């Protein structure tokens, strides 16, 4: 589905029946990922073209756009992929395996979270660095107002800011970015 105002929605048909899990916009196109081998891209969010995922039969989980490229991740592995055009993908290996659940881009870096005590970040979507995160089942991470914020099952929100100043009073649920 798509909407021009976020209130009224209209149908758009993706090119395959699949479990579509994430979509990102960048470089003039939308890219949607599914848990299987079929992905899709669209220039307008209405007409979609099928593409093949960079790894067959995988549980792709999330996609983000930043720094001139798309980055996607597979759940329960150490595999991600990146693309500058959203169509041709290159697989990469992450420094750790995790049940990755979310990826975002902000402040010049991609940040990925999952369900263990590791998060990772990358300036280019290719080379990744591990960083500590409080234990939890982290489901989503987002960037805004100078902070990365993560939320999850049974855990409080956590954040870290670009200046490395802790912003939350509950220190047990605060992320600190490693430089």
PDB file of C-alpha atoms in Angstrom:
ATOM      1  CA  UNK A   1       0.000   0.000   0.000  1.00  0.00           C
ATOM      2  CA  UNK A   2       1.042   3.601  -0.363  1.00  0.00           C
ATOM      3  CA  UNK A   3      -0.180   7.023   0.745  1.00  0.00           C
ATOM      4  CA  UNK A   4       0.541  10.580  -0.255  1.00  0.00           C
ATOM      5  CA  UNK A   5      -0.599  12.082   3.045  1.00  0.00           C
ATOM      6  CA  UNK A   6      -0.291   9.168   5.516  1.00  0.00           C
ATOM      7  CA  UNK A   7      -4.072   9.213   6.031  1.00  0.00           C
ATOM      8  CA  UNK A   8      -5.589   7.813   2.862  1.00  0.00           C
ATOM      9  CA  UNK A   9      -4.038   4.564   1.596  1.00  0.00           C
ATOM     10  CA  UNK A  10      -4.233   2.835  -1.776  1.00  0.00           C
ATOM     11  CA  UNK A  11      -3.217  -0.619  -2.959  1.00  0.00           C
ATOM     12  CA  UNK A  12      -0.004  -1.367  -4.772  1.00  0.00           C
ATOM     13  CA  UNK A  13       0.839  -4.881  -5.881  1.00  0.00           C
ATOM     14  CA  UNK A  14       4.264  -6.300  -5.156  1.00  0.00           C
ATOM     15  CA  UNK A  15       5.604  -8.677  -7.823  1.00  0.00           C
ATOM     16  CA  UNK A  16       5.353 -11.845  -5.697  1.00  0.00           C
ATOM     17  CA  UNK A  17       3.464 -13.338  -2.807  1.00  0.00           C
ATOM     18  CA  UNK A  18       6.007 -13.242   0.019  1.00  0.00           C
ATOM     19  CA  UNK A  19       6.502 -12.228   3.619  1.00  0.00           C
ATOM     20  CA  UNK A  20       7.591  -8.632   3.039  1.00  0.00           C
ATOM     21  CA  UNK A  21       9.376  -7.350   6.142  1.00  0.00           C
ATOM     22  CA  UNK A  22      11.040  -4.013   5.465  1.00  0.00           C
ATOM     23  CA  UNK A  23      11.238  -1.158   2.978  1.00  0.00           C
ATOM     24  CA  UNK A  24      13.654   1.756   2.578  1.00  0.00           C
ATOM     25  CA  UNK A  25      13.872   4.749   0.260  1.00  0.00           C
ATOM     26  CA  UNK A  26      17.034   6.219  -1.201  1.00  0.00           C
ATOM     27  CA  UNK A  27      18.780   7.107  -4.423  1.00  0.00           C
ATOM     28  CA  UNK A  28      15.405   7.722  -6.118  1.00  0.00           C
ATOM     29  CA  UNK A  29      13.806   4.365  -5.359  1.00  0.00           C
ATOM     30  CA  UNK A  30      12.049   2.238  -2.781  1.00  0.00           C
ATOM     31  CA  UNK A  31      13.505  -1.210  -2.067  1.00  0.00           C
ATOM     32  CA  UNK A  32      11.409  -3.841  -0.276  1.00  0.00           C
ATOM     33  CA  UNK A  33      12.877  -7.007   1.231  1.00  0.00           C
ATOM     34  CA  UNK A  34      11.140 -10.261   2.050  1.00  0.00           C
ATOM     35  CA  UNK A  35      12.154 -13.246   4.135  1.00  0.00           C
ATOM     36  CA  UNK A  36      12.701 -15.235   0.931  1.00  0.00           C
ATOM     37  CA  UNK A  37      14.537 -14.902  -2.354  1.00  0.00           C
ATOM     38  CA  UNK A  38      12.287 -12.285  -3.991  1.00  0.00           C
ATOM     39  CA  UNK A  39      12.807  -8.593  -3.336  1.00  0.00           C
ATOM     40  CA  UNK A  40      11.412  -5.633  -5.240  1.00  0.00           C
ATOM     41  CA  UNK A  41      12.144  -2.038  -6.122  1.00  0.00           C
ATOM     42  CA  UNK A  42       9.949   0.840  -7.229  1.00  0.00           C
ATOM     43  CA  UNK A  43      10.594   4.345  -8.495  1.00  0.00           C
ATOM     44  CA  UNK A  44       7.207   5.590  -7.286  1.00  0.00           C
ATOM     45  CA  UNK A  45       6.048   3.156  -4.573  1.00  0.00           C
ATOM     46  CA  UNK A  46       3.219   1.977  -6.823  1.00  0.00           C
ATOM     47  CA  UNK A  47       4.719  -0.053  -9.672  1.00  0.00           C
ATOM     48  CA  UNK A  48       7.163  -2.684  -8.408  1.00  0.00           C
ATOM     49  CA  UNK A  49       9.830  -4.712 -10.209  1.00  0.00           C
ATOM     50  CA  UNK A  50      11.068  -8.064  -8.893  1.00  0.00           C
ATOM     51  CA  UNK A  51      14.747  -8.607  -8.073  1.00  0.00           C
ATOM     52  CA  UNK A  52      16.552 -11.584  -6.529  1.00  0.00           C
ATOM     53  CA  UNK A  53      17.903 -11.310  -3.001  1.00  0.00           C
ATOM     54  CA  UNK A  54      21.687 -11.566  -2.603  1.00  0.00           C
ATOM     55  CA  UNK A  55      21.380 -14.891  -0.722  1.00  0.00           C
ATOM     56  CA  UNK A  56      18.826 -17.548  -1.582  1.00  0.00           C
ATOM     57  CA  UNK A  57      16.442 -18.991   1.016  1.00  0.00           C
ATOM     58  CA  UNK A  58      17.396 -16.563   3.757  1.00  0.00           C
ATOM     59  CA  UNK A  59      15.459 -14.831   6.477  1.00  0.00           C
ATOM     60  CA  UNK A  60      16.179 -11.233   5.496  1.00  0.00           C
ATOM     61  CA  UNK A  61      14.977  -8.969   8.270  1.00  0.00           C
ATOM     62  CA  UNK A  62      15.612  -5.260   7.668  1.00  0.00           C
ATOM     63  CA  UNK A  63      16.881  -2.660   5.204  1.00  0.00           C
ATOM     64  CA  UNK A  64      18.049   0.948   5.560  1.00  0.00           C
ATOM     65  CA  UNK A  65      19.462   3.629   3.280  1.00  0.00           C
ATOM     66  CA  UNK A  66      22.257   6.075   4.047  1.00  0.00           C
ATOM     67  CA  UNK A  67      25.617   7.320   2.844  1.00  0.00           C
ATOM     68  CA  UNK A  68      24.676   6.567  -0.771  1.00  0.00           C
ATOM     69  CA  UNK A  69      23.798   2.903  -0.286  1.00  0.00           C
ATOM     70  CA  UNK A  70      21.195   0.426   0.870  1.00  0.00           C
ATOM     71  CA  UNK A  71      22.158  -2.089   3.573  1.00  0.00           C
ATOM     72  CA  UNK A  72      20.120  -5.199   4.437  1.00  0.00           C
ATOM     73  CA  UNK A  73      20.631  -7.877   7.076  1.00  0.00           C
ATOM     74  CA  UNK A  74      19.670 -11.511   7.586  1.00  0.00           C
ATOM     75  CA  UNK A  75      18.270 -12.609  10.937  1.00  0.00           C
ATOM     76  CA  UNK A  76      20.254 -15.270  12.878  1.00  0.00           C
ATOM     77  CA  UNK A  77      23.482 -14.925  10.872  1.00  0.00           C
ATOM     78  CA  UNK A  78      26.585 -12.857  10.326  1.00  0.00           C
ATOM     79  CA  UNK A  79      25.521 -11.918   6.782  1.00  0.00           C
ATOM     80  CA  UNK A  80      24.475  -8.559   5.403  1.00  0.00           C
ATOM     81  CA  UNK A  81      24.484  -7.036   1.930  1.00  0.00           C
ATOM     82  CA  UNK A  82      24.829  -3.579   0.441  1.00  0.00           C
ATOM     83  CA  UNK A  83      23.902  -1.923  -2.853  1.00  0.00           C
ATOM     84  CA  UNK A  84      24.348   1.543  -4.327  1.00  0.00           C
ATOM     85  CA  UNK A  85      21.441   1.138  -6.749  1.00  0.00           C
ATOM     86  CA  UNK A  86      19.086  -1.141  -4.772  1.00  0.00           C
ATOM     87  CA  UNK A  87      19.192  -3.742  -7.544  1.00  0.00           C
ATOM     88  CA  UNK A  88      22.719  -5.211  -7.603  1.00  0.00           C
ATOM     89  CA  UNK A  89      23.830  -6.464  -4.194  1.00  0.00           C
ATOM     90  CA  UNK A  90      27.142  -7.491  -2.627  1.00  0.00           C
ATOM     91  CA  UNK A  91      27.192  -9.781   0.403  1.00  0.00           C
ATOM     92  CA  UNK A  92      29.342  -8.939   3.413  1.00  0.00           C
ATOM     93  CA  UNK A  93      30.226 -10.701   6.643  1.00  0.00           C
ATOM     94  CA  UNK A  94      29.409  -9.073   9.974  1.00  0.00           C
ATOM     95  CA  UNK A  95      31.819  -9.317  12.943  1.00  0.00           C
ATOM     96  CA  UNK A  96      29.279 -11.317  14.983  1.00  0.00           C
ATOM     97  CA  UNK A  97      26.219 -13.438  14.397  1.00  0.00           C
ATOM     98  CA  UNK A  98      22.975 -12.346  16.058  1.00  0.00           C
ATOM     99  CA  UNK A  99      19.244 -12.428  15.698  1.00  0.00           C
ATOM    100  CA  UNK A 100      19.406  -9.055  13.943  1.00  0.00           C
ATOM    101  CA  UNK A 101      16.092  -7.234  14.017  1.00  0.00           C
ATOM    102  CA  UNK A 102      16.627  -3.656  12.879  1.00  0.00           C
ATOM    103  CA  UNK A 103      19.014  -1.324  11.097  1.00  0.00           C
ATOM    104  CA  UNK A 104      18.981   2.446  10.763  1.00  0.00           C
ATOM    105  CA  UNK A 105      21.187   5.217   9.454  1.00  0.00           C
ATOM    106  CA  UNK A 106      22.019   8.500  11.153  1.00  0.00           C
ATOM    107  CA  UNK A 107      24.900  10.765  12.054  1.00  0.00           C
ATOM    108  CA  UNK A 108      27.080   9.271   9.322  1.00  0.00           C
ATOM    109  CA  UNK A 109      26.716   5.625  10.325  1.00  0.00           C
ATOM    110  CA  UNK A 110      24.526   2.548  10.089  1.00  0.00           C
ATOM    111  CA  UNK A 111      23.554   0.956  13.426  1.00  0.00           C
ATOM    112  CA  UNK A 112      22.136  -2.563  13.779  1.00  0.00           C
ATOM    113  CA  UNK A 113      20.555  -4.190  16.861  1.00  0.00           C
ATOM    114  CA  UNK A 114      19.375  -7.695  17.701  1.00  0.00           C
ATOM    115  CA  UNK A 115      18.539  -9.943  20.617  1.00  0.00           C
ATOM    116  CA  UNK A 116      21.800 -10.196  22.459  1.00  0.00           C
ATOM    117  CA  UNK A 117      24.299  -7.843  24.089  1.00  0.00           C
ATOM    118  CA  UNK A 118      25.941  -6.750  20.849  1.00  0.00           C
ATOM    119  CA  UNK A 119      25.080  -3.998  18.464  1.00  0.00           C
ATOM    120  CA  UNK A 120      27.199  -3.110  15.474  1.00  0.00           C
ATOM    121  CA  UNK A 121      27.837   0.043  13.526  1.00  0.00           C
ATOM    122  CA  UNK A 122      29.418   0.932  10.209  1.00  0.00           C
ATOM    123  CA  UNK A 123      30.333   4.146   8.432  1.00  0.00           C
ATOM    124  CA  UNK A 124      30.095   2.551   4.984  1.00  0.00           C
ATOM    125  CA  UNK A 125      27.717  -0.433   5.369  1.00  0.00           C
ATOM    126  CA  UNK A 126      30.601  -2.779   4.508  1.00  0.00           C
ATOM    127  CA  UNK A 127      33.018  -2.754   7.442  1.00  0.00           C
ATOM    128  CA  UNK A 128      31.311  -3.261  10.796  1.00  0.00           C
ATOM    129  CA  UNK A 129      32.435  -2.674  14.390  1.00  0.00           C
ATOM    130  CA  UNK A 130      30.906  -4.399  17.431  1.00  0.00           C
ATOM    131  CA  UNK A 131      29.731  -2.364  20.399  1.00  0.00           C
ATOM    132  CA  UNK A 132      28.095  -3.315  23.680  1.00  0.00           C
ATOM    133  CA  UNK A 133      24.374  -2.911  24.285  1.00  0.00           C
ATOM    134  CA  UNK A 134      22.431  -3.782  27.437  1.00  0.00           C
ATOM    135  CA  UNK A 135      21.041  -7.315  27.380  1.00  0.00           C
ATOM    136  CA  UNK A 136      17.577  -7.540  25.874  1.00  0.00           C
ATOM    137  CA  UNK A 137      15.459  -8.521  22.938  1.00  0.00           C
ATOM    138  CA  UNK A 138      15.992  -5.346  20.902  1.00  0.00           C
ATOM    139  CA  UNK A 139      13.395  -5.050  18.128  1.00  0.00           C
ATOM    140  CA  UNK A 140      13.928  -1.667  16.532  1.00  0.00           C
ATOM    141  CA  UNK A 141      16.498   1.123  16.359  1.00  0.00           C
ATOM    142  CA  UNK A 142      15.972   4.596  14.933  1.00  0.00           C
ATOM    143  CA  UNK A 143      17.902   7.856  14.697  1.00  0.00           C
ATOM    144  CA  UNK A 144      16.628  11.373  15.351  1.00  0.00           C
ATOM    145  CA  UNK A 145      17.338  14.516  17.358  1.00  0.00           C
ATOM    146  CA  UNK A 146      21.000  13.548  17.693  1.00  0.00           C
ATOM    147  CA  UNK A 147      20.315  10.115  19.220  1.00  0.00           C
ATOM    148  CA  UNK A 148      20.043   6.468  18.260  1.00  0.00           C
ATOM    149  CA  UNK A 149      17.116   4.976  20.201  1.00  0.00           C
ATOM    150  CA  UNK A 150      16.418   1.239  20.532  1.00  0.00           C
ATOM    151  CA  UNK A 151      13.331  -0.476  21.937  1.00  0.00           C
ATOM    152  CA  UNK A 152      12.547  -4.106  22.623  1.00  0.00           C
ATOM    153  CA  UNK A 153      10.529  -6.726  24.456  1.00  0.00           C
ATOM    154  CA  UNK A 154      10.495  -6.172  28.195  1.00  0.00           C
ATOM    155  CA  UNK A 155      13.225  -3.525  28.142  1.00  0.00           C
ATOM    156  CA  UNK A 156      13.216   0.223  28.483  1.00  0.00           C
ATOM    157  CA  UNK A 157      14.300   2.442  25.627  1.00  0.00           C
ATOM    158  CA  UNK A 158      18.017   2.994  25.297  1.00  0.00           C
ATOM    159  CA  UNK A 159      19.932   5.726  23.571  1.00  0.00           C
ATOM    160  CA  UNK A 160      23.321   7.142  22.856  1.00  0.00           C
ATOM    161  CA  UNK A 161      24.169  10.497  21.362  1.00  0.00           C
ATOM    162  CA  UNK A 162      26.823  11.674  18.981  1.00  0.00           C
ATOM    163  CA  UNK A 163      28.772  13.468  21.696  1.00  0.00           C
ATOM    164  CA  UNK A 164      28.900  10.288  23.852  1.00  0.00           C
ATOM    165  CA  UNK A 165      26.958  12.042  26.623  1.00  0.00           C
ATOM    166  CA  UNK A 166      24.493   9.697  28.303  1.00  0.00           C
ATOM    167  CA  UNK A 167      20.992  11.135  27.955  1.00  0.00           C
ATOM    168  CA  UNK A 168      18.851   8.747  30.014  1.00  0.00           C
ATOM    169  CA  UNK A 169      18.640   8.747  33.805  1.00  0.00           C
ATOM    170  CA  UNK A 170      18.392   4.924  33.888  1.00  0.00           C
ATOM    171  CA  UNK A 171      22.038   4.054  33.241  1.00  0.00           C
ATOM    172  CA  UNK A 172      21.438   0.280  33.036  1.00  0.00           C
ATOM    173  CA  UNK A 173      19.555   0.842  29.770  1.00  0.00           C
ATOM    174  CA  UNK A 174      21.907   3.336  28.128  1.00  0.00           C
ATOM    175  CA  UNK A 175      24.005   2.608  25.057  1.00  0.00           C
ATOM    176  CA  UNK A 176      27.393   4.199  24.695  1.00  0.00           C
ATOM    177  CA  UNK A 177      28.830   4.571  21.197  1.00  0.00           C
ATOM    178  CA  UNK A 178      32.396   3.413  20.694  1.00  0.00           C
ATOM    179  CA  UNK A 179      34.526   5.577  18.453  1.00  0.00           C
TER     180      UNK A 179
END
